[in-house]
Coordinates of C-alpha atoms and ligand atoms in Angstrom, one line a residue:
X1 CA -38.8 -14.4 26.6
X2 CA -38.6 -15.6 29.9
X3 CA -42.5 -16.2 30.0
X4 CA -44.4 -19.7 31.5
X5 CA -46.4 -21.4 29.0
X6 CA -43.0 -21.5 27.2
X7 CA -43.4 -25.8 26.6
X8 CA -46.9 -25.1 25.6
X9 CA -46.3 -22.2 22.4
X10 CA -42.9 -24.3 22.0
X11 CA -45.7 -27.5 20.5
X12 CA -47.8 -25.3 18.8
X13 CA -44.9 -23.7 17.0
X14 CA -43.8 -27.7 16.6
X15 CA -47.2 -28.4 14.8
X16 CA -46.9 -25.2 13.0
X17 CA -43.7 -25.9 11.5
X18 CA -44.6 -29.6 10.8
X19 CA -48.3 -28.7 9.3
X20 CA -46.2 -25.9 6.7
X21 CA -44.6 -28.7 5.5
X22 CA -46.7 -31.7 5.3
X23 CA -49.9 -29.5 3.9
X24 CA -48.2 -28.5 0.5
X25 CA -47.1 -32.4 0.2
X26 CA -50.6 -33.4 0.9
X27 CA -51.7 -30.4 -1.7
X28 CA -49.3 -32.2 -4.2
X29 CA -50.1 -35.7 -3.4
X30 CA -54.3 -34.9 -4.0
X31 CA -52.9 -32.7 -7.8
X32 CA -51.1 -35.9 -8.2
X33 CA -53.8 -38.1 -7.7
X34 CA -56.7 -36.1 -9.8
X35 CA -54.2 -35.6 -12.2
X36 CA -53.7 -39.9 -12.3
X37 CA -57.8 -40.3 -12.9
X38 CA -57.3 -37.7 -15.3
X39 CA -54.9 -40.0 -17.6
X40 CA -56.4 -42.8 -16.4
X41 CA -60.2 -41.9 -17.4
X42 CA -58.5 -40.6 -21.4
X43 CA -56.7 -43.6 -21.4
X44 CA -60.2 -45.8 -20.8
X45 CA -61.7 -43.5 -23.5
X46 CA -58.8 -44.3 -26.3
X47 CA -59.6 -47.9 -25.2
X48 CA -63.1 -47.7 -25.7
X49 CA -63.3 -45.7 -28.9
X50 CA -60.7 -48.8 -30.5
X51 CA -62.8 -51.8 -29.5
X52 CA -65.7 -50.0 -30.8
X53 CA -63.6 -49.3 -34.4
X54 CA -63.0 -53.0 -34.4
X55 CA -66.1 -54.3 -33.5
X56 CA -67.7 -52.0 -36.1
X57 CA -65.5 -53.6 -38.4
X58 CA -66.0 -56.9 -37.9
X59 CA -69.9 -55.9 -38.0
X60 CA -69.6 -54.3 -41.3
X61 CA -68.7 -57.3 -42.9
X62 CA -71.4 -58.9 -41.2
X63 CA -73.8 -56.3 -42.4
X64 CA -72.3 -57.0 -45.5
X65 CA -73.2 -60.4 -45.7
X66 CA -77.3 -60.1 -44.5
X67 CA -77.4 -57.2 -47.2
X68 CA -76.7 -59.5 -50.2
X69 CA -78.6 -62.5 -48.7
X70 CA -81.6 -60.6 -48.0
X71 CA -83.2 -60.9 -52.0
X72 CA -82.5 -64.6 -51.0
X73 CA -85.2 -65.0 -48.5
X74 CA -88.2 -66.4 -49.1
X75 CA -86.7 -68.7 -52.0
X76 CA -86.1 -72.4 -51.5
X77 CA -83.5 -73.4 -49.3
X78 CA -82.0 -75.7 -51.7
X79 CA -81.4 -73.4 -54.5
X80 CA -79.9 -70.8 -51.8
X81 CA -78.1 -72.4 -49.6
X82 CA -74.7 -72.6 -51.3
X83 CA -74.8 -69.0 -51.6
X84 CA -75.7 -68.6 -48.1
X85 CA -72.1 -70.7 -47.3
X86 CA -70.3 -69.1 -49.9
X87 CA -70.4 -66.0 -47.5
X88 CA -69.8 -67.8 -44.7
X89 CA -66.3 -69.1 -46.7
X90 CA -65.6 -65.4 -47.6
X91 CA -65.6 -63.0 -44.7
X92 CA -63.1 -64.1 -41.4
X93 CA -65.9 -63.0 -39.4
X94 CA -68.8 -64.5 -40.7
X95 CA -69.7 -67.8 -39.0
X96 CA -72.9 -68.7 -39.7
X97 CA -75.9 -67.1 -41.7
X98 CA -79.6 -67.6 -42.2
X99 CA -82.5 -66.9 -44.2
X100 CA -85.9 -65.4 -42.7
X101 CA -89.1 -65.7 -44.0
X102 CA -92.5 -64.1 -42.1
X103 CA -90.4 -64.3 -38.9
X104 CA -89.0 -68.2 -39.0
X105 CA -85.5 -69.5 -39.9
X106 CA -85.8 -71.9 -42.7
X107 CA -82.5 -72.1 -44.2
X108 CA -79.0 -72.4 -42.5
X109 CA -75.8 -72.6 -44.3
X110 CA -74.6 -75.5 -41.8
X111 CA -77.5 -77.6 -42.1
X112 CA -79.2 -76.5 -45.3
X113 CA -83.0 -77.1 -44.2
X114 CA -84.0 -76.3 -40.7
X115 CA -86.6 -74.6 -38.8
X116 CA -87.1 -72.4 -35.7
X117 CA -89.4 -69.5 -34.6
X118 CA -87.0 -66.6 -34.8
X119 CA -88.3 -63.7 -31.8
X120 CA -87.2 -60.1 -33.4
X121 CA -88.0 -58.5 -30.2
X122 CA -84.8 -60.2 -29.1
X123 CA -83.3 -58.4 -30.9
X124 CA -81.6 -55.0 -29.4
X125 CA -83.2 -52.6 -32.2
X126 CA -84.0 -55.5 -34.3
X127 CA -80.6 -55.8 -35.1
X128 CA -78.2 -57.6 -32.6
X129 CA -78.7 -60.4 -30.5
X130 CA -75.7 -61.6 -27.9
X131 CA -76.1 -65.0 -27.4
X132 CA -74.8 -67.5 -25.1
X133 CA -74.3 -70.8 -27.6
X134 CA -76.4 -71.8 -30.3
X135 CA -76.9 -75.7 -31.1
X136 CA -74.0 -76.2 -32.7
X137 CA -71.6 -74.6 -29.7
X138 CA -73.4 -73.9 -26.7
X139 CA -70.1 -73.0 -24.7
X140 CA -68.9 -70.3 -27.2
X141 CA -70.6 -66.4 -27.2
X142 CA -72.1 -65.5 -30.8
X143 CA -73.4 -62.4 -31.6
X144 CA -76.2 -62.6 -34.7
X145 CA -76.8 -59.7 -36.9
X146 CA -80.4 -59.5 -38.3
X147 CA -81.5 -57.8 -41.6
X148 CA -85.4 -57.8 -42.0
X149 CA -87.7 -56.5 -44.6
X150 CA -91.6 -57.2 -44.5
X151 CA -91.1 -61.3 -44.6
X152 CA -88.0 -61.6 -46.0
X153 CA -85.1 -61.6 -43.5
X154 CA -81.0 -63.0 -42.7
X155 CA -79.1 -63.7 -40.4
X156 CA -75.5 -63.6 -39.8
X157 CA -73.4 -64.4 -36.9
X158 CA -70.3 -63.4 -35.5
X159 CA -68.5 -66.2 -33.5
X160 CA -67.4 -64.9 -29.6
X161 CA -64.4 -65.6 -29.6
X162 CA -62.9 -62.8 -31.9
X163 CA -65.3 -60.9 -29.5
X164 CA -63.6 -61.6 -26.4
X165 CA -60.3 -61.9 -28.6
X166 CA -60.7 -57.7 -29.1
X167 CA -61.8 -57.0 -25.0
X168 CA -58.8 -58.9 -24.1
X169 CA -55.9 -57.3 -26.6
X170 CA -56.9 -53.8 -26.4
X171 CA -58.1 -53.5 -22.9
X172 CA -55.0 -55.8 -21.4
X173 CA -54.7 -53.8 -17.6
X174 CA -58.4 -52.4 -18.8
X175 CA -61.1 -54.0 -18.0
X176 CA -63.3 -54.2 -21.2
X177 CA -66.6 -55.2 -21.7
X178 CA -69.5 -55.2 -24.6
X179 CA -73.0 -54.5 -24.4
X180 CA -75.9 -55.7 -26.5
X181 CA -79.3 -55.3 -25.0
X182 CA -79.6 -56.8 -21.6
X183 CA -76.6 -59.0 -22.2
X184 CA -72.7 -57.9 -22.2
X185 CA -69.5 -59.8 -23.4
X186 CA -66.3 -59.8 -20.7
X187 CA -63.3 -61.0 -22.1
X188 CA -63.1 -65.1 -21.0
X189 CA -66.1 -64.8 -23.6
X190 CA -68.7 -65.5 -21.0
X191 CA -72.0 -64.3 -21.7
X192 CA -73.7 -62.3 -18.6
X193 CA -77.5 -61.5 -18.3
X194 CA -76.7 -59.7 -15.0
X195 CA -76.7 -55.7 -15.0
X196 CA -73.6 -54.3 -16.2
X197 CA -70.9 -54.2 -13.6
X198 CA -69.5 -50.6 -13.4
X199 CA -65.5 -50.7 -12.8
X200 CA -64.8 -48.6 -9.9
X201 CA -62.0 -46.9 -11.3
X202 CA -61.8 -44.2 -14.6
X203 CA -65.1 -45.3 -15.9
X204 CA -66.0 -44.7 -19.8
X205 CA -68.6 -46.2 -21.6
X206 CA -69.4 -45.3 -25.7
X207 CA -72.1 -46.4 -28.1
X208 CA -71.9 -47.4 -31.2
X209 CA -73.7 -45.1 -33.1
X210 CA -73.9 -47.4 -35.9
X211 CA -75.0 -50.6 -34.3
X212 CA -76.4 -49.5 -31.2
X213 CA -74.0 -51.5 -28.9
X214 CA -72.1 -50.4 -26.0
X215 CA -68.7 -50.5 -24.7
X216 CA -67.7 -50.0 -21.1
X217 CA -64.1 -49.0 -20.1
X218 CA -62.5 -48.8 -16.5
X219 CA -59.8 -49.9 -14.1
X220 CA -59.7 -52.4 -10.7
X221 CA -59.7 -51.1 -7.4
X222 CA -56.2 -48.7 -6.4
X223 CA -55.8 -48.5 -10.1
X224 CA -54.7 -44.6 -9.2
X225 CA -52.5 -45.2 -6.9
X226 CA -50.6 -48.2 -8.2
X227 CA -50.7 -45.8 -11.2
X228 CA -49.0 -43.1 -9.7
X229 CA -46.4 -45.2 -8.1
X230 CA -45.4 -46.4 -11.3
X231 CA -45.1 -42.9 -12.8
X232 CA -44.8 -40.3 -10.4
X233 CA -41.5 -41.0 -8.5
X234 CA -39.3 -38.3 -9.4
X235 CA -43.2 -36.0 -8.6
X236 CA -43.0 -37.3 -5.8
X237 CA -38.8 -37.0 -4.7
X238 CA -39.7 -33.1 -6.0
X239 CA -42.9 -32.8 -3.5
X240 CA -40.8 -33.9 -0.6
X241 CA -38.3 -31.6 -1.1
X242 CA -40.9 -28.5 -1.1
X243 CA -42.5 -30.1 1.6
X244 CA -39.3 -29.9 3.6
X245 CA -38.2 -26.6 2.0
X246 CA -42.0 -25.1 3.0
X247 CA -41.6 -26.6 6.6
X248 CA -38.2 -24.9 7.2
X249 CA -39.2 -21.5 6.1
X250 CA -42.5 -22.2 8.3
X251 CA -39.9 -22.8 11.1
X252 CA -37.6 -19.2 10.3
X253 CA -40.7 -17.3 10.2
X254 CA -42.4 -18.3 12.9
X255 CA -38.8 -17.9 15.0
X256 CA -38.9 -14.7 13.8
X257 CA -42.2 -13.4 14.5
X258 CA -42.5 -15.2 17.7
X259 CA -39.0 -13.6 18.6
X260 CA -39.3 -11.2 22.0
X261 CA -38.6 -7.7 20.0
X262 CA -41.3 -8.9 17.6
X263 CA -43.7 -9.8 20.4
X264 CA -42.7 -6.4 22.2
X265 CA -43.4 -4.5 18.8
X266 CA -46.8 -6.2 18.8
X267 CA -47.1 -5.5 22.0
X268 CA -46.2 -1.7 21.5
X269 CA -48.7 -0.9 18.9
X270 CA -51.6 -3.0 21.5
X271 CA -50.8 -0.3 23.9
X272 CA -49.8 -3.3 26.2
X273 CA -47.2 -1.3 28.2
X274 CA -48.8 0.6 30.6
X275 CA -47.7 2.9 33.5
X276 CA -47.6 1.9 37.3
X277 CA -47.0 4.2 39.6
X278 CA -45.0 4.4 43.3
X279 CA -45.6 7.5 45.8
X280 CA -43.0 9.1 46.5
X281 CA -43.7 11.0 50.0
X282 CA -42.0 14.3 52.2
X283 CA -39.7 13.0 54.8
X284 CA -40.6 15.2 57.4
X285 CA -44.8 15.4 56.8
X286 CA -45.6 11.8 54.7
X287 CA -47.3 13.6 52.5
X288 CA -47.1 12.8 48.9
X289 CA -44.8 14.7 46.9
X290 CA -44.6 12.9 43.4
X291 CA -44.5 9.2 41.9
X292 CA -42.1 7.4 39.7
X293 CA -43.8 6.1 36.8
X294 CA -42.6 2.0 36.6
X295 CA -43.7 0.2 33.5
X296 CA -45.9 -2.9 33.2
X297 CA -46.4 -5.5 30.5
X298 CA -50.6 -6.1 30.5
X299 CA -49.8 -9.2 28.4
X300 CA -53.0 -10.8 26.8
X301 CA -51.9 -14.1 27.5
X302 CA -49.2 -14.0 30.3
X303 CA -51.3 -11.1 32.5
X304 CA -49.2 -8.7 34.3
X305 CA -45.2 -8.6 33.1
X306 CA -43.0 -7.3 35.8
X307 CA -40.2 -5.4 33.6
X308 CA -36.9 -6.9 34.7
X309 CA -38.4 -9.4 32.4
X310 CA -38.8 -7.8 29.2
X311 CA -36.9 -4.3 29.7
X312 CA -33.3 -5.7 28.9
X313 CA -35.0 -7.5 25.9
X314 CA -36.3 -4.0 25.2
X315 CA -32.6 -2.1 25.9
X316 CA -31.0 -5.0 23.6
X317 CA -33.4 -3.8 20.6
X318 CA -33.8 -0.4 20.7
X319 CA -37.3 -0.6 21.2
X320 CA -37.5 1.1 24.8
X321 CA -37.6 4.2 23.1
X322 CA -40.6 4.2 21.9
X323 CA -42.1 2.2 25.1
X324 CA -41.3 4.6 26.8
X325 CA -42.2 7.7 25.3
X326 CA -45.6 5.6 25.0
X327 CA -45.4 5.4 29.0
X328 CA -44.6 8.9 29.0
X329 CA -48.3 10.0 26.7
X330 CA -49.6 6.9 28.8
X331 CA -48.9 9.1 32.1
X332 CA -49.7 12.8 30.7
X333 CA -53.0 11.4 29.8
X334 CA -53.8 9.2 32.9
X335 CA -52.5 12.7 35.4
X336 CA -53.4 15.9 33.5
X337 CA -57.3 15.6 34.6
X338 CA -55.8 15.0 38.0
X339 CA -53.3 18.0 37.8
X340 CA -55.8 20.2 39.5
X341 CA -55.8 18.8 42.7
X342 CA -52.0 18.6 43.3
X343 CA -50.9 21.3 46.0
X344 CA -47.2 22.6 44.8
X345 CA -45.0 21.1 42.1
X346 CA -45.5 17.2 41.6
X347 CA -42.7 15.1 41.0
X348 CA -43.3 12.8 38.1
X349 CA -39.9 10.2 37.8
X350 CA -39.5 8.5 34.5
X351 CA -37.3 5.7 34.2
X352 CA -34.8 6.1 31.6
X353 CA -32.1 4.1 29.8
X354 CA -29.0 5.5 28.5
X355 CA -29.8 4.6 24.9
X356 CA -32.2 7.4 25.2
X357 CA -29.7 9.9 25.4
X358 CA -28.3 9.9 22.2
X359 CA -30.3 12.2 20.4
X360 CA -32.1 15.2 21.1
X361 CA -35.5 13.4 20.9
X362 CA -36.0 13.0 24.8
X363 CA -36.3 16.8 24.7
X364 CA -39.4 16.3 22.7
X365 CA -40.6 13.8 24.0
X366 CA -40.5 16.0 27.4
X367 CA -41.6 19.0 25.8
X368 CA -44.9 17.0 25.1
X369 CA -45.1 15.4 28.3
X370 CA -45.0 18.8 29.9
X371 CA -47.1 20.3 27.5
X372 CA -49.9 18.3 29.3
X373 CA -49.6 20.3 32.5
X374 CA -50.0 23.4 33.5
X375 CA -47.1 25.5 34.1
X376 CA -45.7 24.4 37.3
X377 CA -48.3 21.9 38.1
X378 CA -45.3 19.4 37.7
X379 CA -41.5 18.5 37.7
X380 CA -40.5 16.0 35.6
X381 CA -37.8 13.9 36.9
X382 CA -35.9 11.6 34.4
X383 CA -34.0 8.5 36.4
X384 CA -31.0 7.1 34.9
X385 CA -29.4 4.4 36.5
X386 CA -26.0 4.6 38.1
X387 CA -25.4 1.1 36.4
X388 CA -25.2 2.5 32.9
X389 CA -23.3 5.5 32.8
X390 CA -24.0 8.6 29.5
X391 CA -21.1 9.1 28.0
X392 CA -20.2 12.6 27.9
X393 CA -20.5 14.0 24.3
X394 CA -21.2 17.1 22.3
X395 CA -24.7 16.0 21.5
X396 CA -25.2 14.7 25.3
X397 CA -23.9 17.8 26.4
X398 CA -26.5 19.7 24.4
X399 CA -29.3 17.5 25.8
X400 CA -28.7 17.9 29.0
X401 CA -28.8 21.9 28.4
X402 CA -31.9 21.6 26.7
X403 CA -33.5 19.8 29.4
X404 CA -32.6 22.1 32.0
X405 CA -33.6 24.8 30.2
X406 CA -37.4 23.1 29.7
X407 CA -37.2 23.0 33.0
X408 CA -36.8 18.5 33.7
X409 CA -35.2 17.5 36.6
X410 CA -32.7 14.4 36.3
X411 CA -31.8 12.1 38.8
X412 CA -29.0 9.7 39.5
X413 CA -31.1 5.9 40.3
X414 CA -30.1 2.8 42.1
X415 CA -27.3 5.6 43.3
X416 CA -24.2 3.6 45.2
X417 CA -24.6 0.4 43.2
X418 CA -22.8 1.8 40.3
X419 CA -19.4 4.4 40.4
X420 CA -20.3 7.8 39.6
X421 CA -17.7 10.7 40.7
X422 CA -18.4 14.0 41.9
X423 CA -17.1 15.0 38.0
X424 CA -20.1 13.2 36.6
X425 CA -22.9 14.3 38.8
X426 CA -21.7 18.3 38.0
X427 CA -21.4 17.6 34.3
X428 CA -24.9 16.6 34.2
X429 CA -26.7 19.1 36.6
X430 CA -27.6 16.5 38.4
X431 CA -30.8 17.2 40.8
X432 CA -31.4 14.2 43.1
X433 CA -30.1 10.8 44.0
X434 CA -31.6 7.8 44.1
X435 CA -30.5 5.9 47.0
X436 CA -30.5 2.3 46.5
X437 CA -33.0 -0.2 48.7
X438 CA -30.1 -2.0 49.4
X439 CA -28.6 0.0 51.8
X440 CA -31.8 1.4 53.3
X441 CA -32.8 -2.6 53.6
X442 CA -28.7 -2.6 56.0
X443 CA -30.7 0.6 58.7
X444 CA -29.9 -1.1 62.3
X445 CA -28.8 -4.4 60.7
X446 CA -25.0 -3.8 58.7
X447 CA -23.1 -0.7 60.3
X448 CA -20.8 -0.8 57.0
X449 CA -23.7 -0.3 55.0
X450 CA -25.1 2.3 57.1
X451 CA -22.0 4.3 57.1
X452 CA -22.3 4.2 53.1
X453 CA -25.7 5.7 53.3
X454 CA -24.3 8.4 56.1
X455 CA -22.1 9.3 53.7
X456 CA -24.0 9.4 50.7
X457 CA -26.7 11.8 52.6
X458 CA -23.7 13.8 53.5
X459 CA -22.5 13.9 49.9
X460 CA -25.9 15.3 48.8
X461 CA -26.3 17.8 51.6
X462 CA -23.1 19.0 50.2
X463 CA -23.9 19.0 46.4
X464 CA -26.8 20.5 47.3
X465 CA -29.0 17.6 45.5
X466 CA -32.2 16.0 46.9
X467 CA -31.9 12.9 48.3
X468 CA -34.6 10.2 47.9
X469 CA -34.5 6.8 49.8
X470 CA -35.7 3.8 48.0
X471 CA -37.7 0.7 49.4
X472 CA -38.7 2.3 52.5
X473 CA -40.4 -0.8 54.4
X474 CA -40.7 -0.5 58.0
X475 CA -41.1 2.4 60.7
X476 CA -37.8 2.3 61.5
X477 CA -36.1 2.9 58.3
X478 CA -38.4 5.9 57.8
X479 CA -37.3 7.5 60.9
X480 CA -34.0 6.9 60.6
X481 CA -33.7 8.1 57.1
X482 CA -36.1 11.3 58.5
X483 CA -33.7 12.4 60.8
X484 CA -31.0 12.2 59.2
X485 CA -32.7 14.8 56.8
X486 CA -33.4 12.8 53.8
X487 CA -36.4 15.0 51.9
X488 CA -38.0 11.8 50.3
X489 CA -39.0 8.5 51.0
X490 CA -40.1 6.1 48.8
X491 CA -41.3 2.1 49.6
X492 CA -43.9 -0.7 50.3
X493 CA -44.5 1.1 54.0
X494 CA -46.3 4.1 51.8
X495 CA -47.3 2.4 48.7
X496 CA -46.7 0.1 46.3
X497 CA -47.0 0.6 42.5
X498 CA -50.2 0.2 41.9
X499 CA -52.4 1.4 38.5
X500 CA -53.2 4.5 37.2
X501 CA -56.8 5.2 38.6
X502 CA -56.2 3.4 41.7
X503 CA -53.1 5.9 42.2
X504 CA -55.5 9.0 41.5
X505 CA -57.9 7.7 43.9
X506 CA -55.8 7.0 46.5
X507 CA -54.1 10.9 45.9
X508 CA -57.3 12.4 46.3
X509 CA -56.9 10.7 49.8
X510 CA -53.3 12.1 50.6
Ligands
G1 O1 -41.8 -1.7 39.3 P1 -40.1 -2.7 39.4 O2 -40.4 -3.9 39.6 O3 -41.0 -2.6 38.5 O4 -39.2 -2.4 38.7 C1 -37.9 -3.1 37.9 C2 -36.6 -2.4 37.2 O5 -37.7 -2.0 36.1 C3 -36.4 -1.2 38.3 O6 -34.8 -1.4 38.4 C4 -37.1 0.1 37.4 O7 -36.4 1.0 37.6 C5 -36.6 -0.7 35.8 N1 -38.4 -0.1 35.2 C6 -39.3 0.7 35.4 N2 -40.1 0.8 34.6 C7 -39.2 1.6 33.5 C8 -39.1 2.4 32.0 O8 -40.2 2.4 32.3 N3 -37.7 2.0 31.4 C9 -36.8 2.0 32.2 N4 -36.0 2.1 31.5 N5 -36.4 1.0 33.3 C10 -37.5 0.7 34.1
G2 O1 -36.3 2.2 39.1 P1 -35.8 1.2 40.5 O2 -34.7 0.6 40.3 O3 -35.8 2.0 41.4 O4 -37.1 0.5 40.8 C1 -37.8 0.6 41.9 C2 -38.3 -0.8 42.5 O5 -37.6 -1.3 43.9 C3 -39.4 -1.6 41.4 O6 -39.0 -2.8 41.2 C4 -40.1 -1.5 42.9 O7 -41.6 -2.5 42.3 C5 -39.7 -1.8 43.9 N1 -40.1 -1.3 44.5 C6 -40.5 -0.2 45.8 N2 -40.5 -0.3 46.7 C7 -39.8 -1.2 47.4 C8 -39.9 -1.5 48.4 O8 -40.7 -0.9 50.0 N3 -39.2 -2.5 48.8 C9 -39.1 -3.4 48.1 N4 -38.5 -4.7 48.1 N5 -38.9 -3.1 46.8 C10 -39.5 -1.6 46.6
MN3 MN1 -36.2 4.0 39.0

């Protein structure tokens, strides 16, 4: 469309194309990201479950040792220390055992007689205590399992080495932590007493129903992207492919939707094509004898668009027929209420293209137009440009016959610029010739043009045709044409094309 603001439009179209390509890709990446998070979450859940299972297996052994030793609590240490040592040698995870009487450790598998206060409150749920170390190995974490009944008590200690081993082996890429009461153990074997850190990605926390300890699993920052990078390259390629396809579809759809014919179809439905009226006056009295209807496009963004800019597109796409139909309806609706003030038949000229004459629909359009006015109030004049002549066929003969019967008149527009023959003029029963404005402009300027003008006037008189001179701008032109018997004049001297309301208003004053 040769309208302005073109670059602005192109930028917008470009942006929509890019968006229609990028949006699906972005959406796809978001979905993949969520999928990756879910996969990682499942993985940490499995890892935590497995860690719980392993820890419970180890603690089972310690629990059994404590159970077997508990009845011995209270007996003399000398008599039972062998039994304590036997438990240590029997189970792989039992590092040491102790007996307790009345909240006091009094016998140990390592030292035999031994004395240390036991504060049962330190034990999580009275059962488990995670320590940084003990007297023998101050730097090795230990997990103590406690069993107590009345004054009797038995302790069984699990070496932290086994625990951190499990955290390392099962965890691998996962961050895995074991929490017992307020303390927690990391995979490096260290015990911490600060708050348990929350792994940033896909955190899962699981608590053992049997022993009450908790395992926290998760991944370090950025793991989701790393996971996507290693697992999803084929899906990424597919996404890019979809992005390109969708961008291309967006581009094509826009191209189609912003094509001139599509834009005009929209404008037609929105009623943006409106009639302007240019008065035609009598050559002698200069009173208004009629008007030519000139189409304007009242574009919402471009403003008023002249027909030279869009009529060629409309003709090319065939939209000119429904556009002209709409223009005729519009014109009838505007002029019919004012028709009572017309004295004598008022000439209303409508420009018609050759493509409108291919079938008989034009007859119906004219019939509808005429029915809006009282009989005899107007003369409908169809202006056919001389530049594109209508081919005489059976249909066109029928068409012009029926138009004549209806009382519709025919004018040859832009006369002198084309090449219609006398035969042609007779064949289509032409009523008026409209002398092209280029000849009128030459009055008093160019002798040859004036000769052509004189011959046209002479010819029309001989053929008994009405004659309309277009583009009359000066008094000199007007006087010359009137003196040579031109019946009708049209041009800026008498009035410019104007909107319907303005035209009706002006008509009242003439
Ligand atoms: O008024 P003006 O600049 O508008 O007209 C420009 C050209 O557009 C003229 O050649 C005129 O014949 C043509 N034109 C104006 N209105 C119509 C119309 O409704 N249909 C057709 N086919 N041509 C028109
Ligand atoms: O349908 P046609 O091609 O005759 O359309 C008439 C065209 O001439 C329209 O574009 C109209 O605006 C224009 N026009 C009408 N009167 C004058 C005039 O006095 N001078 C000039 N230059 N153009 C005119
Ligand atoms: Mn015209």
